[in-house]
mmCIF file of C-alpha atoms in Angstrom:
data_model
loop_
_atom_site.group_PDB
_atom_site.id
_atom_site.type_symbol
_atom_site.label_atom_id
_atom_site.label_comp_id
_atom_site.label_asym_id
_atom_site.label_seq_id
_atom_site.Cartn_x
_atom_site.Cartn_y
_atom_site.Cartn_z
ATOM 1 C CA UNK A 40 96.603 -7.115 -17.882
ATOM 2 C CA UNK A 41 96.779 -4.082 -19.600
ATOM 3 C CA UNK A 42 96.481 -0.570 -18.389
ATOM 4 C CA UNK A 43 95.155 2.644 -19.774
ATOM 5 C CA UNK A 44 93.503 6.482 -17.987
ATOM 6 C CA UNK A 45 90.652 7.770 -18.194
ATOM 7 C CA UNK A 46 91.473 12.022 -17.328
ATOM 8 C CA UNK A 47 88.586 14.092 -18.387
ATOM 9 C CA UNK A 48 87.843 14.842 -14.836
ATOM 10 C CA UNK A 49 91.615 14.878 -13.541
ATOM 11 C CA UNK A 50 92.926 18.338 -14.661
ATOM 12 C CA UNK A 51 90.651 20.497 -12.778
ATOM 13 C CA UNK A 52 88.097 22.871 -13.441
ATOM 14 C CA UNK A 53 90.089 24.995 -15.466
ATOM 15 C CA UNK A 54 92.403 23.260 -17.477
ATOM 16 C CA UNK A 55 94.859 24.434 -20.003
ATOM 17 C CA UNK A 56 96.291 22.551 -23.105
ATOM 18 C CA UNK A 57 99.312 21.497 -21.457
ATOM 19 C CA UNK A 58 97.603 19.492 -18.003
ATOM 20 C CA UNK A 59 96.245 17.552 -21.199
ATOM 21 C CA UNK A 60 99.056 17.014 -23.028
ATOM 22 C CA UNK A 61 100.985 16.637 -20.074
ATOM 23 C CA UNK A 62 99.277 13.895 -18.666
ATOM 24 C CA UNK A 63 99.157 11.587 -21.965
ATOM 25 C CA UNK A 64 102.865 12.587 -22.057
ATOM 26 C CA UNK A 65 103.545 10.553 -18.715
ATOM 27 C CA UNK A 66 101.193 8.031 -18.712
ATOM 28 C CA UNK A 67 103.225 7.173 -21.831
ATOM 29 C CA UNK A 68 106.282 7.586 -19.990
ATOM 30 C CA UNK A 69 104.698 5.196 -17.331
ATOM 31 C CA UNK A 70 103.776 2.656 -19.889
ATOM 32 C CA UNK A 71 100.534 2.973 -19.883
ATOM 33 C CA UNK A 72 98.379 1.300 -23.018
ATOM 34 C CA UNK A 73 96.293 4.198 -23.551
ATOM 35 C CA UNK A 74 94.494 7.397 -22.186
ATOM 36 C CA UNK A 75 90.755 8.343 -22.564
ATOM 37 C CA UNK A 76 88.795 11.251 -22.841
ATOM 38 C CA UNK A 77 84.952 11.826 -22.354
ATOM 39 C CA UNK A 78 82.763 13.529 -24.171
ATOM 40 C CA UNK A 79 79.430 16.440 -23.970
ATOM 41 C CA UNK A 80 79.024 19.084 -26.041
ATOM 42 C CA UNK A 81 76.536 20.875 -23.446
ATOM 43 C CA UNK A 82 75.863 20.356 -19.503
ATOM 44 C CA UNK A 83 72.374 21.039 -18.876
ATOM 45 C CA UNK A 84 72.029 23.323 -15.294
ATOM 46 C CA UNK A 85 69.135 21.124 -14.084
ATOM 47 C CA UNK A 86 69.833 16.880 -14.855
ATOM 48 C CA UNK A 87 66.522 15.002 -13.836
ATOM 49 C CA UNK A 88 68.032 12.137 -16.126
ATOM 50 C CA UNK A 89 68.926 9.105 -14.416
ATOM 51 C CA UNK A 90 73.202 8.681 -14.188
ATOM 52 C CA UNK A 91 74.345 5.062 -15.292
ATOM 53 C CA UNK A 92 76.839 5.161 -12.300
ATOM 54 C CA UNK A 93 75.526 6.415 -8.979
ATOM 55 C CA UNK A 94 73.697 4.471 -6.223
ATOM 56 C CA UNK A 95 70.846 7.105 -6.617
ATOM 57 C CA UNK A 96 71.187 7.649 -10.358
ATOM 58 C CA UNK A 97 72.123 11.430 -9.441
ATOM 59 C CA UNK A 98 74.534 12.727 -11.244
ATOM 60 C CA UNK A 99 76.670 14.440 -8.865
ATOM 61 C CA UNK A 100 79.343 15.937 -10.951
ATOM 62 C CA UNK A 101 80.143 19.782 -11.390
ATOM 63 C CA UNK A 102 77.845 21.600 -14.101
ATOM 64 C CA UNK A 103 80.710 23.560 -14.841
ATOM 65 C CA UNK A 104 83.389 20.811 -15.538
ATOM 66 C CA UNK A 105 84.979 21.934 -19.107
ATOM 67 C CA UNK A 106 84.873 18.850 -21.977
ATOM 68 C CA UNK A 107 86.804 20.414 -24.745
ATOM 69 C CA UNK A 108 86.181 19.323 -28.195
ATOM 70 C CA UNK A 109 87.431 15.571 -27.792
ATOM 71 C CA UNK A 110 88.535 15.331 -31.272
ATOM 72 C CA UNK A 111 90.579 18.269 -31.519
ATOM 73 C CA UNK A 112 92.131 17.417 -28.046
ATOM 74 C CA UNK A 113 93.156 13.927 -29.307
ATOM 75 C CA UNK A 114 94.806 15.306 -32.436
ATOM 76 C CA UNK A 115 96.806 17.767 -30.240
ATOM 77 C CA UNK A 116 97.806 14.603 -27.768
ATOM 78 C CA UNK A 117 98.974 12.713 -30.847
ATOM 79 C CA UNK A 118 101.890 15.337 -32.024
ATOM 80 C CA UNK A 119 102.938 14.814 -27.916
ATOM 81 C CA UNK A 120 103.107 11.328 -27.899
ATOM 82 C CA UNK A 121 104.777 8.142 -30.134
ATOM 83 C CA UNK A 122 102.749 4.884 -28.692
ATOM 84 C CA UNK A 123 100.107 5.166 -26.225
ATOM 85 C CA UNK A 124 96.228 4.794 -27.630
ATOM 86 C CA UNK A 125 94.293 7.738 -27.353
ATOM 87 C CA UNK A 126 90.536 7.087 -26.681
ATOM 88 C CA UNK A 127 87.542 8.560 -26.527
ATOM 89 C CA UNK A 128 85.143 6.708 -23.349
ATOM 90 C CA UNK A 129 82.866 7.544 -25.391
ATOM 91 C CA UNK A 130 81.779 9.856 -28.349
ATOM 92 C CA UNK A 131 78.054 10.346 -27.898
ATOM 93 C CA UNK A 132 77.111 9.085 -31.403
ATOM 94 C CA UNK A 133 73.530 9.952 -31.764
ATOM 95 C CA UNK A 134 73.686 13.661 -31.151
ATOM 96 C CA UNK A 135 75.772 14.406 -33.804
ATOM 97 C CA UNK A 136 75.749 14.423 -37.925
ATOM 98 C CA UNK A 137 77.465 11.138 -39.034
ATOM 99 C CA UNK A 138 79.420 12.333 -41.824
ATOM 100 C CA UNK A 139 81.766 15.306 -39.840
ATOM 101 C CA UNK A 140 81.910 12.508 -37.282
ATOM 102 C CA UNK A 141 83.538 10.026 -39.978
ATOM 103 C CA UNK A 142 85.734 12.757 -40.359
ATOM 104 C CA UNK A 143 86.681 13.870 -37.602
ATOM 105 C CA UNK A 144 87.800 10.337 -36.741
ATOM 106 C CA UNK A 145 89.775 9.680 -40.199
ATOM 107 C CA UNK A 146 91.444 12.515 -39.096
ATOM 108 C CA UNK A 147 92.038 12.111 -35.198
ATOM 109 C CA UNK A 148 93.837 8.515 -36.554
ATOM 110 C CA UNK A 149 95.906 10.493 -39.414
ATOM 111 C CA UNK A 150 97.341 12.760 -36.316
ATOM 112 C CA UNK A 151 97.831 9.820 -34.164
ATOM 113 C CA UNK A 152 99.503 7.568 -36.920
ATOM 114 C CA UNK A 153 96.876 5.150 -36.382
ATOM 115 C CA UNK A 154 96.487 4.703 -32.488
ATOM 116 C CA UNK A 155 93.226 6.413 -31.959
ATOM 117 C CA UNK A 156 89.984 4.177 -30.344
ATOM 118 C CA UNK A 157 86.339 5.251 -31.372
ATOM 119 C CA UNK A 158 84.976 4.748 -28.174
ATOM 120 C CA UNK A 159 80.929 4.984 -28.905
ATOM 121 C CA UNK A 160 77.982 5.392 -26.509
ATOM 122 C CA UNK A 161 74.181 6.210 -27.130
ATOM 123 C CA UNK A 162 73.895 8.881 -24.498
ATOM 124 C CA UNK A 163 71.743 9.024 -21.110
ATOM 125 C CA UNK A 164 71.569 13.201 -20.394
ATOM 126 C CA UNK A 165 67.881 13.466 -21.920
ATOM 127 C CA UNK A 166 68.490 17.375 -21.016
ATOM 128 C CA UNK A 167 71.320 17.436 -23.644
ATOM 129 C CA UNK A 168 69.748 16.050 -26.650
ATOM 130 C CA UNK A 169 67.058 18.360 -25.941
ATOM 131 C CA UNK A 170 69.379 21.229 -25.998
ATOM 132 C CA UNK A 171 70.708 20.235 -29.216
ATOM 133 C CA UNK A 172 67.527 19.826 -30.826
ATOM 134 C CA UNK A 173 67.987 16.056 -31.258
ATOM 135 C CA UNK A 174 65.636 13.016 -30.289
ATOM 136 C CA UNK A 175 66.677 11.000 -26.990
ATOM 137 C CA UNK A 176 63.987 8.757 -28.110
ATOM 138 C CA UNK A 177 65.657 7.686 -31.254
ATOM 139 C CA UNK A 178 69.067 7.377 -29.904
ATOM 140 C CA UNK A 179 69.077 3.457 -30.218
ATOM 141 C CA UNK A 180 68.343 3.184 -33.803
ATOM 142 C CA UNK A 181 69.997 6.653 -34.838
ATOM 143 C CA UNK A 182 73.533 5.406 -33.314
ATOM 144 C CA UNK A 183 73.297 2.148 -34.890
ATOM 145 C CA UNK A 184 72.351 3.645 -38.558
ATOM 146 C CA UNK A 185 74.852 6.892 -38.125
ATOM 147 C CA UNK A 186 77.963 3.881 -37.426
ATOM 148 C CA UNK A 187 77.070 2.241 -40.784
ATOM 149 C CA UNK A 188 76.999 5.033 -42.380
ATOM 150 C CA UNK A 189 80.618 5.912 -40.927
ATOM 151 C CA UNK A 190 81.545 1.986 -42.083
ATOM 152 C CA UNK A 191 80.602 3.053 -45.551
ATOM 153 C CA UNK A 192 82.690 6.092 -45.734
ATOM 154 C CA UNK A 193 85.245 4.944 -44.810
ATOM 155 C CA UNK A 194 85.940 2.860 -47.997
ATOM 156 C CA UNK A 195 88.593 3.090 -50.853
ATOM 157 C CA UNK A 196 85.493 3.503 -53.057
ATOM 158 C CA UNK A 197 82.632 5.916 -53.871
ATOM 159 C CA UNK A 198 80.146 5.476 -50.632
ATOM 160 C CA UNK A 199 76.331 5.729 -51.205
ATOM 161 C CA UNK A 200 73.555 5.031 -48.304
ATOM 162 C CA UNK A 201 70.089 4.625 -47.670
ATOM 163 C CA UNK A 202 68.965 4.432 -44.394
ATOM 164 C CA UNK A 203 65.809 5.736 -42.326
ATOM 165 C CA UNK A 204 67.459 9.039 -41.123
ATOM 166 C CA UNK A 205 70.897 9.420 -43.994
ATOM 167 C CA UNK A 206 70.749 8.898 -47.491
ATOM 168 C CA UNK A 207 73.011 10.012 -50.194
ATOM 169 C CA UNK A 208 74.505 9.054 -53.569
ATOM 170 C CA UNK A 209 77.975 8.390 -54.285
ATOM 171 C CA UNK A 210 80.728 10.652 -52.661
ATOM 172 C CA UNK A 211 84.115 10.476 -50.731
ATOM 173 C CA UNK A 212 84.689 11.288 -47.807
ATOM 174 C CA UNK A 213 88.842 11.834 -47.218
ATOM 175 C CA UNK A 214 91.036 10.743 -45.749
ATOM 176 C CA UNK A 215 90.452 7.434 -45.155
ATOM 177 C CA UNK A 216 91.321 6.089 -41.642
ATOM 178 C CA UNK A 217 95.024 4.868 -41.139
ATOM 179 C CA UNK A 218 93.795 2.007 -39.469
ATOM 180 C CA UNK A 219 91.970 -0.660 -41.684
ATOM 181 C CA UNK A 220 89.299 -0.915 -42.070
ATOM 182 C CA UNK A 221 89.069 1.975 -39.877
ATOM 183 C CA UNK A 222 89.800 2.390 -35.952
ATOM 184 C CA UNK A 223 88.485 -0.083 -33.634
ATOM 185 C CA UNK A 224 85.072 0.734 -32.267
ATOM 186 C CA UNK A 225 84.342 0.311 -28.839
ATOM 187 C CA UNK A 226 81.055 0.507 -27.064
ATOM 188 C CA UNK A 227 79.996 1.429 -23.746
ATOM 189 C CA UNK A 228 76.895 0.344 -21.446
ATOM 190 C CA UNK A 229 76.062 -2.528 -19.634
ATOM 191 C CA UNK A 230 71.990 -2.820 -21.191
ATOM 192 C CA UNK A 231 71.887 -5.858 -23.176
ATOM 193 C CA UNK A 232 70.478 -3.284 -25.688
ATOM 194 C CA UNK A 233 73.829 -2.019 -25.631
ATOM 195 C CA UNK A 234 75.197 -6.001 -25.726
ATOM 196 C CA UNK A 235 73.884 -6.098 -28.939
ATOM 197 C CA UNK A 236 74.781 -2.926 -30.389
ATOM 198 C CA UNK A 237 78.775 -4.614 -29.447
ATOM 199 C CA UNK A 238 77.719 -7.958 -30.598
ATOM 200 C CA UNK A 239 76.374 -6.420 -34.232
ATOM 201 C CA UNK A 240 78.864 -3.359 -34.915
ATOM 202 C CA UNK A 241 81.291 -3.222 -32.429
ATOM 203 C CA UNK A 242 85.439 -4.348 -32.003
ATOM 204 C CA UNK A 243 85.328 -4.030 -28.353
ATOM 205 C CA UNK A 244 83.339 -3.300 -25.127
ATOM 206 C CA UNK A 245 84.062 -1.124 -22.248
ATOM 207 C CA UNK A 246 81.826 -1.858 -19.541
ATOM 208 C CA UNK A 247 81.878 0.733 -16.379
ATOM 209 C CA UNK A 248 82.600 -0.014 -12.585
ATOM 210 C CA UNK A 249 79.827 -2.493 -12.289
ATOM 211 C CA UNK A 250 80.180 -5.495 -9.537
ATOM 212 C CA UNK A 251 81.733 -8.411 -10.545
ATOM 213 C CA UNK A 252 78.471 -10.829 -10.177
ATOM 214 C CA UNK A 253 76.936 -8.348 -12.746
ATOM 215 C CA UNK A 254 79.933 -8.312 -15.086
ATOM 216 C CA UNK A 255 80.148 -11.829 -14.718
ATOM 217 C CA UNK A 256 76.485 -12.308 -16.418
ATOM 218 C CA UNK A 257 76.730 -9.454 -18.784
ATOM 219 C CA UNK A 258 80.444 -11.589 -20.383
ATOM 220 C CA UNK A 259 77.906 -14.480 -20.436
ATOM 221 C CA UNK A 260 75.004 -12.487 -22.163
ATOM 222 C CA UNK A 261 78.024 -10.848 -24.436
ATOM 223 C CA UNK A 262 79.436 -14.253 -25.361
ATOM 224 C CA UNK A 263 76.099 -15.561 -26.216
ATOM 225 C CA UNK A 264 75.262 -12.635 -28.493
ATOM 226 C CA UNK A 265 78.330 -12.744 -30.369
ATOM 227 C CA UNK A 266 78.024 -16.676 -31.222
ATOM 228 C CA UNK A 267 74.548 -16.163 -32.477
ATOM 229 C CA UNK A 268 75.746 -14.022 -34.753
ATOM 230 C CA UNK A 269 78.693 -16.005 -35.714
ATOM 231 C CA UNK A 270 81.144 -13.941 -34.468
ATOM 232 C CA UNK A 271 84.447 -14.897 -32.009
ATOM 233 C CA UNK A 272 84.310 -13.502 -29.087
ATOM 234 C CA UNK A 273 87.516 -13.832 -28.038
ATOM 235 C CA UNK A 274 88.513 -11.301 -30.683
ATOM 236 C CA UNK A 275 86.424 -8.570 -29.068
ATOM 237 C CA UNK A 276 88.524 -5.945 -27.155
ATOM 238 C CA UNK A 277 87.398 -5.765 -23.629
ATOM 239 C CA UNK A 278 88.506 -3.242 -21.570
ATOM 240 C CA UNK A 279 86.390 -1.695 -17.711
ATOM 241 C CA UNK A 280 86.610 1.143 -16.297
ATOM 242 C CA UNK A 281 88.059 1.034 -12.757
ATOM 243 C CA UNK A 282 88.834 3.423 -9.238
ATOM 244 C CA UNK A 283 92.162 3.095 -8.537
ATOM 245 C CA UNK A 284 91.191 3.627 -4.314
ATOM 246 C CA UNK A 285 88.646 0.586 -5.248
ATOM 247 C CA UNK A 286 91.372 -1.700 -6.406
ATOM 248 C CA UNK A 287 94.291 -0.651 -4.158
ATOM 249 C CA UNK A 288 92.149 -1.536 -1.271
ATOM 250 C CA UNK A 289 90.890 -4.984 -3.216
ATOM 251 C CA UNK A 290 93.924 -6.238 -4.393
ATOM 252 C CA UNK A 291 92.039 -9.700 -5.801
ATOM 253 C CA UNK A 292 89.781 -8.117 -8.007
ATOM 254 C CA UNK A 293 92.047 -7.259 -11.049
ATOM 255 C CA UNK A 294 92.754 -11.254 -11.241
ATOM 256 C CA UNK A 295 89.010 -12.162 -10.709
ATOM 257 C CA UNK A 296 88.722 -9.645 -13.766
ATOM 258 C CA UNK A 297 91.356 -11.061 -15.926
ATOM 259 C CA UNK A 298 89.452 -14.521 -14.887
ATOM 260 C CA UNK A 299 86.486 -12.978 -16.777
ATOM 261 C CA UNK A 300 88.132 -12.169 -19.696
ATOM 262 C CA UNK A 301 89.093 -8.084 -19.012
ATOM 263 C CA UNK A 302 91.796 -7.316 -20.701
ATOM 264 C CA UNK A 303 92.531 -3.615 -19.364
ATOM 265 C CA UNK A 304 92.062 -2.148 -17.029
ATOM 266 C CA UNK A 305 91.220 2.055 -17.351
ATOM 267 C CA UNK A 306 91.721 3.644 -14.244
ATOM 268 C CA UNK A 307 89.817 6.658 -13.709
ATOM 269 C CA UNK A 308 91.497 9.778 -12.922
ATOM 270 C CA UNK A 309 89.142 12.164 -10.869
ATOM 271 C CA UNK A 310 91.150 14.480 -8.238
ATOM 272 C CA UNK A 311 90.179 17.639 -10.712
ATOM 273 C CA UNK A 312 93.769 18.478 -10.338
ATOM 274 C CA UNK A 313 96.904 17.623 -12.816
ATOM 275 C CA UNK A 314 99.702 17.170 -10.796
ATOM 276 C CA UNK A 315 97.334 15.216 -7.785
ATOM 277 C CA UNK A 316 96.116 12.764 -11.146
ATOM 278 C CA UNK A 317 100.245 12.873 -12.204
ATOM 279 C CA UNK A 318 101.092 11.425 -9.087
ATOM 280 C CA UNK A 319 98.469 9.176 -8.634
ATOM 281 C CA UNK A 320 98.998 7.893 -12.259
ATOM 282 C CA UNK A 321 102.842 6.781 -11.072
ATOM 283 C CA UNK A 322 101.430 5.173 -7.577
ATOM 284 C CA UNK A 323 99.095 3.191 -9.603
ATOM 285 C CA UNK A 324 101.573 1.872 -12.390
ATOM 286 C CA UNK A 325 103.927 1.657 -9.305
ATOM 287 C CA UNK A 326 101.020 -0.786 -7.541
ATOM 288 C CA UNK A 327 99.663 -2.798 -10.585
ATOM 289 C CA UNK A 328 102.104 -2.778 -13.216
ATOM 290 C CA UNK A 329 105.669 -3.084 -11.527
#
C-alpha cells in the first residue's frame, strides 16, 4: 500500500511558506506518494452546518486556522520537490468560476511537471457559499456541469459549451494540462450522490475515516455504479484518509483496507505544529512503510 499526507492542519496556526514547503520536502525524502492540501476560501464565525466527520456533526476546528490559496501553495511545493504528488483533498468546485479553475489547474500541473491531483468535493459549510454569494442548493448539479466544462478546456482544440449555468463559443484556454488528458480527478464523500458523481466524471475516490463495515458497502455501491456505466473499476484510484494514532493502535486495519481495494493510505497530519507533524511523518513511514 501506498502512502501519502494530508498537512493543512499540521503547521500551526500561523504558518509560514517554508513549514509548507518543508514538510512536502521530507515526506518526499521519506518516500511518501504524495501530500495533500485542503481547501476554503472563507471560515464563517458561526457553522450551524452539519461536519461530514464528527460524531455530533460539529465542526470543532479553529475559526482562525489559515488555508492559503491551495493553488498557489502547490505551485510553490512543486519548484521544492522532484516526485511526490501534490494534492488538493479537495478543491471545493461549486463555489468557484470554472474557467480560472481550469486554469489554475493547467497551471499547478505545468509547475509540478505533471504530478498534481485535482482532488474535487461539492462542499458542506452552507455558511460559506452564502458568504460568497453562491447557491449551496445547486452545488450538486453546478460541480458536475463546472467539471465538464473544465474537460472541454482542456482540449488541443477550440472549446465551446452549453450548459444550464456556462455557455460560451469557441476559445482557448492555455496551457493545456501536462498530464493527458488532464490531471486525474479525484472525488471526495461517502453519499452515493457523491458515488455517482466518481462513477460518471471521476479517476479516483477518496473516501474519509469512515468504519470499515461502511466502506465495505460504499466499494460495493462504487463497483456497482461504475459497471452500469460500463466503466472498470479496478482502474479507479482509491485512496482514504486515515489517523495515524487510529492505525498505530489497530495494526490489522491497513490489510483489511488493502482487502477492500484501498490503495493509499493519506495519513492526516493534525498536531498544528511543523516540526511535531515532521516527526510524526518519520514515526509513521518508520511504522507502515519500513
Amino acid at each position: 500500500m501506498k502512502f501519502g499526507i494530508h498537512y493543512s492542519l499540521g503547521v500551526g496556526m500561523n504558518p509560514s511558506m517554508d513549514d509548507y514547503v518543508r514538510v512536502a520536502v521530507k515526506a518526499e525524502e521519506l518516500g511518501y506518494h504524495s501530500a495533500w492540501l485542503g481547501d476554503h476560501v472563507v471560515i464563517p464565525e458561526k457553522i450551524e452546518s452539519t461536519y461530514p466527520y464528527t460524531p455530533d456533526g460539529s465542526a470543532s476546528f479553529p475559526r482562525r486556522l489559515p488555508f492559503p490559496d491551495t493553488f498557489v501553495v502547490l505551485a510553490a511545493l512543486g519548484a521544492h520537490t522532484k516526485t511526490i504528488k501534490l494534492g488538493t483533498s479537495v478543491i471545493v468546485v461549486p463555489y468557484r468560476n470554472p474557467l480560472p479553475v481550469a486554469k489554475a489547474v493547467a497551471t499547478v500541473d505545468m509547475a509540478t511537471n505533471g504530478r498534481y491531483i485535482f482532488g474535487v468535493g461539492v462542499g458542506w459549510l452552507a455558511e460559506e457559499f452564502e458568504a460568497l454569494g453562491e447557491k449551496f442548493s445547486e452545488r450538486g448539479s453546478r460541480t458536475r456541469e463546472y467539471l465538464q466544462v473544465m474537460k472541454a478546456v482542456w482540449q488541443e482544440e477550440a472549446a465551446s459549451f452549453e450548459g444550464k449555468y456556462f455557455s460560451f463559443p469557441a476559445l482557448y484556454a492555455l496551457p493545456l494540462p501536462v498530464q493527458k488528458p488532464h490531471p486525474p480527478i479525484i472525488f471526495g464523500g461517502e453519499s452515493m450522490p457523491a458515488l455517482k458523481r466518481v462513477a460518471d466524471l471521476g479517476d479516483g475516490w477518496q473516501p474519509g475515516p469512515v468504519p470499515l463495515e461502511t466502506l465495505r458497502e460504499r466499494m460495493g455501491q462504487l463497483r456497482e455504479l461504475m459497471a452500469e456505466r460500463g466503466r472498470d473499476f479496478s482502474q479507479l484510484s482509491i485512496s482514504m484518509l486515515g489517523d495515524v494514532k487510529d492505525l498505530q493502535e489497530n495494526p490489522d486495519t491497513l490489510a483489511a483496507l488493502g482487502e477492500l481495494g484501498v490503495q493509499e493510505m493519506v495519513l492526516f497530519m493534525a498536531t498544528l505544529d511543523t516540526d511535531k507533524t515532521l516527526a510524526q511523518m518519520e514515526e509513521a513511514a518508520n511504522a507502515f512503510m519500513s
